[in-house]
Amino acid sequence: MFDRPRKTFARILASTRTEAGAGPERRAHNLFEAAAVYVSARAEDDQDRIDEAAGWVSPEALSFGVSELACRAVVALARERDESPRTVARALLGLPAA
């Protein structure tokens, strides 16, 4: 029953680190670092940084990281505004209050 989700999650975790760059300064980037750079680059419309961050991890891992970042951002804003996450999410997307 839990075999498929476990394998999917294991595959995402395995793809969280890839080697970037060349030479002695090579280092691995994790999916959360890739997601943070990707989202901030999208907000600043910086295509070079978008492409760079997208190459650090697999597309599935990047999608998971961006989703996790969105969830954490909505929760943080909801706490700051003393509103529900649903209200904050709808406001961020320009949707009417439910």
JSON list of C-alpha atoms in Angstrom, two decimals, residues 26-75:
[
{"chain": "A", "resi": 26, "resn": "ARG", "atom": "CA", "xyz": [32.10, 22.00, -7.29]},
{"chain": "A", "resi": 27, "resn": "ARG", "atom": "CA", "xyz": [29.34, 21.64, -4.76]},
{"chain": "A", "resi": 28, "resn": "ALA", "atom": "CA", "xyz": [25.93, 20.06, -4.55]},
{"chain": "A", "resi": 29, "resn": "HIS", "atom": "CA", "xyz": [22.73, 22.07, -4.48]},
{"chain": "A", "resi": 30, "resn": "ASN", "atom": "CA", "xyz": [19.70, 20.76, -2.63]},
{"chain": "A", "resi": 31, "resn": "LEU", "atom": "CA", "xyz": [16.12, 21.06, -3.82]},
{"chain": "A", "resi": 32, "resn": "PHE", "atom": "CA", "xyz": [15.21, 23.78, -1.34]},
{"chain": "A", "resi": 33, "resn": "GLU", "atom": "CA", "xyz": [18.14, 25.95, -2.40]},
{"chain": "A", "resi": 34, "resn": "ALA", "atom": "CA", "xyz": [17.17, 25.40, -6.04]},
{"chain": "A", "resi": 35, "resn": "ALA", "atom": "CA", "xyz": [13.55, 26.30, -5.28]},
{"chain": "A", "resi": 36, "resn": "ALA", "atom": "CA", "xyz": [14.51, 29.47, -3.41]},
{"chain": "A", "resi": 37, "resn": "VAL", "atom": "CA", "xyz": [16.77, 30.67, -6.22]},
{"chain": "A", "resi": 38, "resn": "TYR", "atom": "CA", "xyz": [14.22, 29.67, -8.87]},
{"chain": "A", "resi": 39, "resn": "VAL", "atom": "CA", "xyz": [11.29, 31.47, -7.22]},
{"chain": "A", "resi": 40, "resn": "SER", "atom": "CA", "xyz": [13.27, 34.62, -6.43]},
{"chain": "A", "resi": 41, "resn": "ALA", "atom": "CA", "xyz": [14.62, 34.68, -9.99]},
{"chain": "A", "resi": 42, "resn": "ARG", "atom": "CA", "xyz": [11.08, 34.32, -11.35]},
{"chain": "A", "resi": 43, "resn": "ALA", "atom": "CA", "xyz": [9.97, 37.23, -9.15]},
{"chain": "A", "resi": 44, "resn": "GLU", "atom": "CA", "xyz": [12.85, 39.34, -10.52]},
{"chain": "A", "resi": 45, "resn": "ASP", "atom": "CA", "xyz": [12.36, 38.07, -14.11]},
{"chain": "A", "resi": 46, "resn": "ASP", "atom": "CA", "xyz": [16.01, 36.89, -14.26]},
{"chain": "A", "resi": 47, "resn": "GLN", "atom": "CA", "xyz": [15.99, 34.20, -16.95]},
{"chain": "A", "resi": 48, "resn": "ASP", "atom": "CA", "xyz": [19.67, 33.30, -16.50]},
{"chain": "A", "resi": 49, "resn": "ARG", "atom": "CA", "xyz": [19.18, 32.50, -12.79]},
{"chain": "A", "resi": 50, "resn": "ILE", "atom": "CA", "xyz": [15.93, 30.67, -13.57]},
{"chain": "A", "resi": 51, "resn": "ASP", "atom": "CA", "xyz": [17.74, 28.42, -16.03]},
{"chain": "A", "resi": 52, "resn": "GLU", "atom": "CA", "xyz": [20.66, 27.92, -13.65]},
{"chain": "A", "resi": 53, "resn": "ALA", "atom": "CA", "xyz": [18.48, 26.89, -10.70]},
{"chain": "A", "resi": 54, "resn": "ALA", "atom": "CA", "xyz": [16.35, 24.64, -12.90]},
{"chain": "A", "resi": 55, "resn": "GLY", "atom": "CA", "xyz": [19.48, 22.71, -13.84]},
{"chain": "A", "resi": 56, "resn": "TRP", "atom": "CA", "xyz": [20.55, 22.02, -10.24]},
{"chain": "A", "resi": 57, "resn": "VAL", "atom": "CA", "xyz": [17.94, 19.34, -9.53]},
{"chain": "A", "resi": 58, "resn": "SER", "atom": "CA", "xyz": [15.45, 17.23, -11.46]},
{"chain": "A", "resi": 59, "resn": "PRO", "atom": "CA", "xyz": [12.20, 18.88, -12.60]},
{"chain": "A", "resi": 60, "resn": "GLU", "atom": "CA", "xyz": [10.24, 16.73, -10.14]},
{"chain": "A", "resi": 61, "resn": "ALA", "atom": "CA", "xyz": [12.46, 17.78, -7.23]},
{"chain": "A", "resi": 62, "resn": "LEU", "atom": "CA", "xyz": [12.23, 21.45, -8.25]},
{"chain": "A", "resi": 63, "resn": "SER", "atom": "CA", "xyz": [8.44, 21.20, -8.42]},
{"chain": "A", "resi": 64, "resn": "PHE", "atom": "CA", "xyz": [8.36, 19.63, -4.95]},
{"chain": "A", "resi": 65, "resn": "GLY", "atom": "CA", "xyz": [10.66, 22.37, -3.59]},
{"chain": "A", "resi": 66, "resn": "VAL", "atom": "CA", "xyz": [8.62, 25.18, -5.11]},
{"chain": "A", "resi": 67, "resn": "SER", "atom": "CA", "xyz": [5.43, 23.67, -3.71]},
{"chain": "A", "resi": 68, "resn": "GLU", "atom": "CA", "xyz": [6.99, 23.37, -0.25]},
{"chain": "A", "resi": 69, "resn": "LEU", "atom": "CA", "xyz": [8.23, 26.97, -0.45]},
{"chain": "A", "resi": 70, "resn": "ALA", "atom": "CA", "xyz": [4.73, 28.16, -1.43]},
{"chain": "A", "resi": 71, "resn": "CYS", "atom": "CA", "xyz": [3.17, 26.31, 1.51]},
{"chain": "A", "resi": 72, "resn": "ARG", "atom": "CA", "xyz": [5.67, 27.72, 3.97]},
{"chain": "A", "resi": 73, "resn": "ALA", "atom": "CA", "xyz": [5.26, 31.25, 2.58]},
{"chain": "A", "resi": 74, "resn": "VAL", "atom": "CA", "xyz": [1.46, 31.11, 2.85]},
{"chain": "A", "resi": 75, "resn": "VAL", "atom": "CA", "xyz": [1.64, 29.79, 6.42]}
]
